[in-house]
XYZ file of C-alpha atoms in Angstrom:
437
model
C 4.357 55.469 55.378
C 6.821 54.925 57.304
C 9.790 56.938 57.408
C 12.394 55.339 59.612
C 14.886 57.159 61.430
C 17.906 55.195 59.969
C 17.837 52.318 57.264
C 21.229 50.194 56.958
C 21.532 48.488 53.378
C 23.427 45.351 54.024
C 24.296 42.925 56.531
C 27.541 41.650 56.577
C 30.571 43.087 58.501
C 30.176 46.110 58.259
C 26.100 45.835 58.574
C 27.119 43.931 61.485
C 29.293 46.869 63.464
C 26.433 49.266 62.138
C 24.261 47.758 64.144
C 25.942 47.764 67.477
C 27.553 51.836 67.045
C 22.934 51.942 66.661
C 22.905 49.810 70.729
C 21.010 52.331 72.419
C 19.661 54.518 70.277
C 16.455 55.577 70.305
C 14.879 56.220 66.780
C 13.307 53.349 64.360
C 15.821 51.059 62.471
C 15.072 49.188 59.290
C 17.696 46.930 58.153
C 17.230 45.519 54.904
C 19.076 42.169 54.402
C 18.433 41.041 50.577
C 17.572 37.043 52.280
C 15.335 36.256 49.729
C 17.065 37.398 46.684
C 16.754 35.672 43.400
C 19.704 32.501 44.167
C 22.866 31.940 41.614
C 24.958 29.674 42.122
C 28.996 30.037 42.102
C 31.698 29.162 40.697
C 34.151 30.017 43.253
C 34.918 26.659 44.916
C 34.861 27.312 48.852
C 31.160 28.786 47.703
C 30.107 26.038 46.359
C 31.532 23.272 48.873
C 29.870 24.973 51.638
C 26.466 25.363 50.551
C 26.807 22.067 49.185
C 27.971 20.644 52.818
C 24.704 22.585 53.964
C 22.189 21.143 51.567
C 21.215 24.645 50.397
C 22.237 26.960 47.310
C 24.023 30.261 47.751
C 22.078 33.055 48.451
C 24.061 35.897 45.355
C 23.137 38.511 43.562
C 24.293 41.358 41.352
C 25.724 38.626 38.835
C 28.112 40.650 36.938
C 30.284 38.882 33.908
C 34.289 39.457 33.417
C 34.526 40.995 30.236
C 37.322 38.543 29.676
C 34.821 35.617 30.090
C 36.911 34.241 32.600
C 32.974 33.823 35.080
C 31.204 35.659 37.183
C 31.288 38.125 39.882
C 28.419 38.279 43.105
C 27.552 40.054 45.741
C 26.281 37.683 48.612
C 22.716 37.976 49.765
C 21.992 36.717 53.383
C 22.462 37.834 56.381
C 26.172 37.089 57.295
C 27.045 37.819 53.767
C 30.017 35.638 52.345
C 31.759 35.319 56.701
C 28.917 32.509 55.328
C 31.397 30.561 52.959
C 35.029 30.866 55.164
C 36.257 31.874 58.511
C 37.023 35.311 58.358
C 40.694 36.658 59.593
C 40.150 39.039 62.362
C 43.137 40.394 61.735
C 44.322 44.621 63.105
C 47.121 46.380 61.617
C 49.520 47.691 62.789
C 49.890 52.015 63.488
C 51.975 52.409 60.150
C 49.763 50.343 58.729
C 46.656 52.049 56.164
C 43.869 51.336 59.618
C 41.778 53.644 58.213
C 42.673 57.499 59.674
C 40.003 59.472 59.572
C 37.029 62.354 61.439
C 35.814 59.501 63.230
C 38.567 57.621 64.234
C 41.896 59.977 64.192
C 44.286 57.999 65.872
C 45.727 54.934 66.545
C 44.514 53.853 69.707
C 41.070 55.139 68.403
C 40.968 52.323 65.718
C 42.117 49.765 68.510
C 39.043 50.322 70.556
C 36.850 50.662 67.888
C 38.726 46.510 66.817
C 38.133 45.757 70.221
C 34.146 47.182 70.414
C 33.577 45.162 67.134
C 35.092 41.707 68.581
C 33.458 41.348 71.834
C 30.273 40.128 70.396
C 32.243 36.801 68.900
C 34.770 34.520 69.517
C 38.115 34.924 68.196
C 40.628 31.655 68.411
C 44.307 31.634 66.821
C 46.677 34.046 67.465
C 49.230 32.282 68.771
C 53.001 33.031 68.002
C 54.743 30.230 66.737
C 57.557 31.527 65.200
C 59.944 29.763 68.562
C 59.066 26.325 66.982
C 59.605 27.171 62.943
C 63.217 27.666 61.266
C 65.105 30.484 61.903
C 64.572 33.178 59.134
C 65.242 36.791 59.059
C 62.180 39.495 59.687
C 59.953 36.148 59.298
C 56.790 35.441 62.228
C 54.688 32.575 62.709
C 51.154 32.297 64.309
C 48.430 30.361 64.090
C 45.735 32.575 62.654
C 43.406 34.858 64.238
C 39.892 33.389 63.045
C 35.952 34.291 63.633
C 34.966 30.683 65.291
C 31.836 31.528 67.173
C 29.897 34.281 69.089
C 30.116 35.303 72.836
C 26.875 33.388 73.037
C 27.062 31.198 70.732
C 30.998 29.780 70.313
C 30.851 26.909 68.232
C 28.925 28.986 65.211
C 31.573 28.304 62.967
C 31.016 30.121 59.858
C 27.785 30.716 61.336
C 28.567 33.558 63.415
C 28.451 36.703 61.079
C 24.918 35.759 60.340
C 23.973 34.116 64.391
C 25.723 37.576 65.650
C 23.584 39.828 63.634
C 20.548 37.704 64.655
C 21.474 38.634 68.059
C 22.298 42.532 67.912
C 19.005 42.955 66.183
C 17.060 40.729 68.987
C 18.584 43.476 71.772
C 17.197 46.235 69.535
C 13.624 47.654 70.701
C 12.373 49.681 67.228
C 14.018 47.145 64.006
C 12.529 46.004 61.243
C 14.036 43.151 58.833
C 13.374 42.791 55.457
C 14.640 40.424 53.993
C 15.061 41.394 50.065
C 17.733 43.455 47.924
C 17.198 47.004 47.512
C 16.905 47.747 43.610
C 17.427 51.814 43.617
C 17.860 54.438 46.105
C 15.784 58.185 45.110
C 15.723 61.289 47.399
C 12.052 61.842 48.297
C 11.270 65.244 50.286
C 13.092 65.234 53.970
C 13.861 61.169 53.255
C 15.660 58.146 50.643
C 13.156 55.825 49.194
C 14.304 52.530 48.301
C 12.582 49.957 45.991
C 12.783 47.014 47.047
C 12.702 43.721 44.451
C 9.396 42.513 45.649
C 8.418 46.280 44.324
C 7.728 47.593 47.856
C 8.765 51.027 49.002
C 10.977 51.907 52.328
C 12.086 55.490 53.327
C 14.814 56.854 55.685
C 16.027 60.308 57.308
C 18.989 58.888 57.203
C 20.405 55.026 55.521
C 24.024 53.357 55.782
C 25.287 51.334 52.823
C 27.010 48.217 53.820
C 26.173 45.843 50.466
C 30.013 45.405 50.009
C 31.558 47.358 47.304
C 29.897 45.116 44.447
C 26.987 45.157 45.499
C 27.513 48.993 46.085
C 28.567 49.595 42.855
C 25.705 47.501 41.197
C 23.019 49.930 43.612
C 25.177 53.265 42.665
C 24.542 52.318 38.584
C 21.127 51.455 39.423
C 20.510 54.648 41.197
C 22.763 56.527 39.316
C 22.029 55.961 35.773
C 24.657 58.786 34.852
C 27.769 57.120 36.515
C 28.754 55.246 33.476
C 31.487 53.096 35.751
C 33.037 52.666 38.912
C 36.127 51.213 39.691
C 37.120 49.855 42.917
C 40.599 47.165 43.724
C 41.080 43.532 45.068
C 43.796 41.998 46.541
C 44.265 39.172 44.880
C 46.558 36.940 46.514
C 49.702 34.270 44.619
C 48.925 30.421 44.751
C 52.226 29.007 45.396
C 51.526 24.603 45.851
C 54.267 23.471 47.752
C 55.790 19.727 48.487
C 57.209 19.359 50.992
C 56.624 22.433 52.778
C 58.202 21.552 56.423
C 61.748 21.536 55.963
C 61.264 25.402 56.112
C 58.646 25.519 58.621
C 59.716 22.650 60.580
C 57.542 22.332 63.926
C 55.324 24.674 63.319
C 53.773 22.162 61.087
C 52.647 19.145 63.974
C 50.676 22.065 66.262
C 48.018 23.972 63.709
C 45.016 24.283 64.844
C 42.463 21.954 63.194
C 41.097 24.033 61.084
C 41.526 24.349 56.975
C 44.077 27.446 57.467
C 46.703 26.413 59.361
C 49.332 28.717 60.219
C 49.995 32.602 59.255
C 53.436 33.698 58.152
C 54.062 37.431 58.161
C 56.797 39.491 57.390
C 58.081 43.382 58.267
C 59.650 45.915 56.657
C 60.154 49.086 58.516
C 57.083 48.359 60.641
C 54.447 47.624 58.432
C 53.277 43.877 57.081
C 54.744 43.592 53.481
C 54.034 39.856 53.431
C 51.141 38.152 54.551
C 50.552 34.385 53.914
C 48.085 31.630 54.890
C 49.208 28.053 54.909
C 46.303 25.601 54.763
C 45.652 21.800 54.998
C 43.431 20.317 53.126
C 43.304 17.195 55.436
C 40.506 19.191 57.756
C 38.477 20.793 54.030
C 35.569 18.796 53.403
C 35.722 16.624 50.666
C 33.513 18.165 48.626
C 36.059 21.316 48.069
C 38.585 19.107 46.605
C 36.174 17.316 44.634
C 35.216 21.089 43.736
C 38.915 22.408 42.928
C 39.193 19.735 40.564
C 36.273 20.951 38.192
C 33.972 17.972 39.279
C 31.455 19.408 41.618
C 30.974 18.687 44.871
C 30.997 15.360 46.658
C 30.695 13.311 49.125
C 28.723 15.147 51.866
C 30.154 15.702 55.324
C 33.517 13.659 53.832
C 36.699 14.955 55.190
C 39.414 14.173 52.822
C 41.868 12.091 53.972
C 45.451 12.648 55.453
C 47.475 12.389 53.093
C 46.487 15.343 50.782
C 48.859 17.203 53.159
C 51.690 16.193 51.227
C 50.640 19.375 49.621
C 50.407 22.327 51.168
C 48.918 25.164 49.133
C 49.932 29.048 50.752
C 47.933 31.795 49.943
C 49.914 35.208 50.056
C 49.143 38.794 49.508
C 51.815 41.466 49.276
C 52.449 44.952 48.251
C 52.591 44.375 44.636
C 49.354 42.154 44.498
C 46.675 44.928 44.333
C 44.476 44.387 41.228
C 42.216 47.187 39.209
C 38.592 46.528 38.475
C 36.601 48.943 36.073
C 32.710 48.049 36.842
C 31.162 49.706 32.659
C 27.432 50.339 32.376
C 26.928 49.166 28.744
C 27.458 47.020 28.965
C 27.377 45.401 32.641
C 30.899 43.896 32.786
C 33.923 44.062 34.470
C 37.346 44.823 33.332
C 40.176 43.403 35.658
C 43.616 45.126 35.830
C 46.665 42.840 34.871
C 47.483 40.292 37.372
C 50.830 41.008 39.039
C 54.034 40.073 37.881
C 55.416 38.074 40.143
C 58.806 38.342 38.525
C 59.372 41.820 40.049
C 57.542 41.272 42.851
C 60.434 41.378 45.347
C 58.753 40.524 48.726
C 57.346 37.175 47.057
C 61.147 36.104 45.372
C 61.986 36.142 48.739
C 59.559 34.040 50.055
C 59.996 31.458 47.335
C 64.121 31.928 47.866
C 64.073 30.370 51.168
C 62.420 26.908 49.911
C 64.900 26.918 47.731
C 67.344 26.858 49.774
C 65.376 24.538 51.749
C 64.137 22.377 49.586
C 61.222 22.624 49.070
C 59.657 22.687 45.901
C 56.644 24.330 44.874
C 54.474 25.895 42.012
C 53.466 29.142 41.825
C 50.211 30.943 40.295
C 47.935 33.057 40.276
C 44.115 33.662 41.419
C 42.057 34.715 39.034
C 40.493 38.309 38.488
C 37.993 39.852 41.251
C 38.455 36.880 42.979
C 40.376 38.310 45.992
C 37.512 39.420 47.376
C 39.568 42.286 49.153
C 37.705 44.758 47.845
C 37.756 48.119 48.295
C 38.641 51.300 47.683
C 35.351 52.438 45.693
C 35.594 55.622 43.054
C 32.429 56.915 40.774
C 32.492 57.947 36.966
C 35.380 58.750 34.609
C 36.878 61.687 37.939
C 37.190 58.362 40.247
C 35.440 60.592 42.992
C 35.790 58.715 46.319
C 32.112 56.651 46.913
C 32.093 58.982 50.184
C 31.934 62.198 48.407
C 30.398 61.219 45.320
C 27.069 59.955 46.906
C 27.727 63.072 50.102
C 27.031 65.088 47.081
C 23.913 62.892 44.935
C 21.952 62.351 48.285
C 22.637 65.548 50.453
C 25.081 63.521 52.744
C 21.413 61.267 53.544
C 23.136 58.419 51.841
C 26.771 57.083 53.825
C 29.106 54.372 52.723
C 30.232 52.433 55.542
C 31.645 49.266 54.372
C 35.142 48.427 52.987
C 34.351 50.746 49.746
C 35.972 53.733 51.902
C 39.312 52.224 52.328
C 41.474 54.110 50.244
C 43.901 52.034 50.932
C 44.460 48.599 52.524
C 47.671 46.452 54.154
C 49.047 42.621 53.365
C 46.690 40.821 55.559
C 43.477 41.003 55.653
C 40.591 43.355 56.115
C 37.723 42.814 57.667
C 38.819 43.319 61.166
C 39.739 47.502 59.918
C 36.465 47.371 57.473
C 34.422 46.447 60.755
C 35.751 49.788 63.210
C 35.848 52.402 61.081
C 31.595 51.157 59.990
C 30.979 51.372 64.007
C 33.907 54.335 63.959
C 31.774 56.201 60.719
C 27.754 55.191 62.159
C 28.803 56.632 65.707
C 30.089 59.753 64.594
C 27.486 60.441 62.529
C 25.170 59.885 66.041
C 26.666 62.284 67.823
C 27.116 65.077 65.650
C 23.047 64.607 64.592
C 22.925 64.663 69.037
C-alpha cells in the first residue's frame, strides 16, 4: 500500500492554504475532500437558496442535532466548503487584535505576509472607505465589504471561487491525488496514520493536516478517539437588526454600495481594536429564493431577483466582543448543547449603536441568531479537561496529526476570521516543512 508523505483532510479555506504552503513540495500528497459524502438538506436559508439556484443539493456531513430541538448543524462535505454558499469576507486583524500569534506566526508582520500569500490566488473586491459620505459619528467607520469574488485566473467565479482555487492549486502540483470521500476515523499504524474512508478504502500518510472545519474536526475526533467524551468550541453568533429608515443614519453611503447582497461594512474601533463589526445587507441584490426561504416558504422562482421595494427594510448583522457563544459536542447521545445567547441589554457596544439609530430616527427590531448558526467556529477543546485540540492531537497521534483550521484559534476578533484562519494554516504547514528539512 502506498504511504503518502502528506495528507490533507478537508478542502475548504484552510485546506486551500495547506495546498498553497505545499507548492514546491517534492513528496507525495493526498487531499481527502469529502465531495461524495451523503447529501443532507440544510435549514440555513442561504445554503438552501444557493443550492436551489445552482439546481443541486447541499453536500453536507457530520449532522449533529442541537439539544434544544431547534435544528441540526452540519459540516460542509465538498471542495470549497461553506465558502460555496456565501461570499467570504477577507478581513485582516489589527496588531492589537487576536491575529494568531504562535511559533509559526511570531509577529504581526509575519501574519500580514501570510495573509498576502494566501490572498494572491484570489480576486478580492471592496474595502474602499465610505466614511466621508456618512453622517458624522465619532469612532465609527464605513466601507464597502472586502469580499472574495473570484480567483486570479477566473475573477468572476463568485461563490465558486474557493472551489475553483482549490482545483487550480491541485492542477499545479505534480504528485497529488484527490479523494472525493469522507474520512470516518484516523488510526495510528507503524510510522504512519491510517485514514479509513466512507467507501471502505484506506489511505496512509506520514503526516496528516486536519482542516475539516471545527464541527468536522470534532466529529472525526469523536470517531477516532471514543474516550474523548466531549469537545467544546466557540461560535461568534451575531445580533440581527431589521431596520427601517436606515438612510437617516448612513446618509449617502446607501447610494454607492456595491451591487451585492452584502452592501456596507460598519466598524467601531476602541483602544486599537475593532469592538463592533456590522454588515448591512441589500435584499434587492439577493435571489428571490432567499427571501421565500427566510419566510418559511422554501426556495421559489429560480433565477429571479427580489424587487427594489424590499430595500426599505435593511437587515444588519453585527458582532461585538460579547457575541461569543460556547457549544459542547457530546458523544452519547450525539448532540450539541449551546450556551446562553448573548444578552443584548448588557452589550454596551450594541446599545451605543442602537442609541445612535434612535437619535437619527431609524426604527429597528433586534433579534438573535439561532444556536450554532454564526458559523464563526473556533477554539476546539477536547475532553473534560478542555485541552486545546492541537495539544491533545499531538499526544494522541504522536505528532503526526496536526490541526490547522480555525479550531486552533483560541480567540477571534469581531470581524470574520476566515483570512486569519487561512494565514495561520499556511504558516503552520510551512513551519512544519521547514522543521522537517
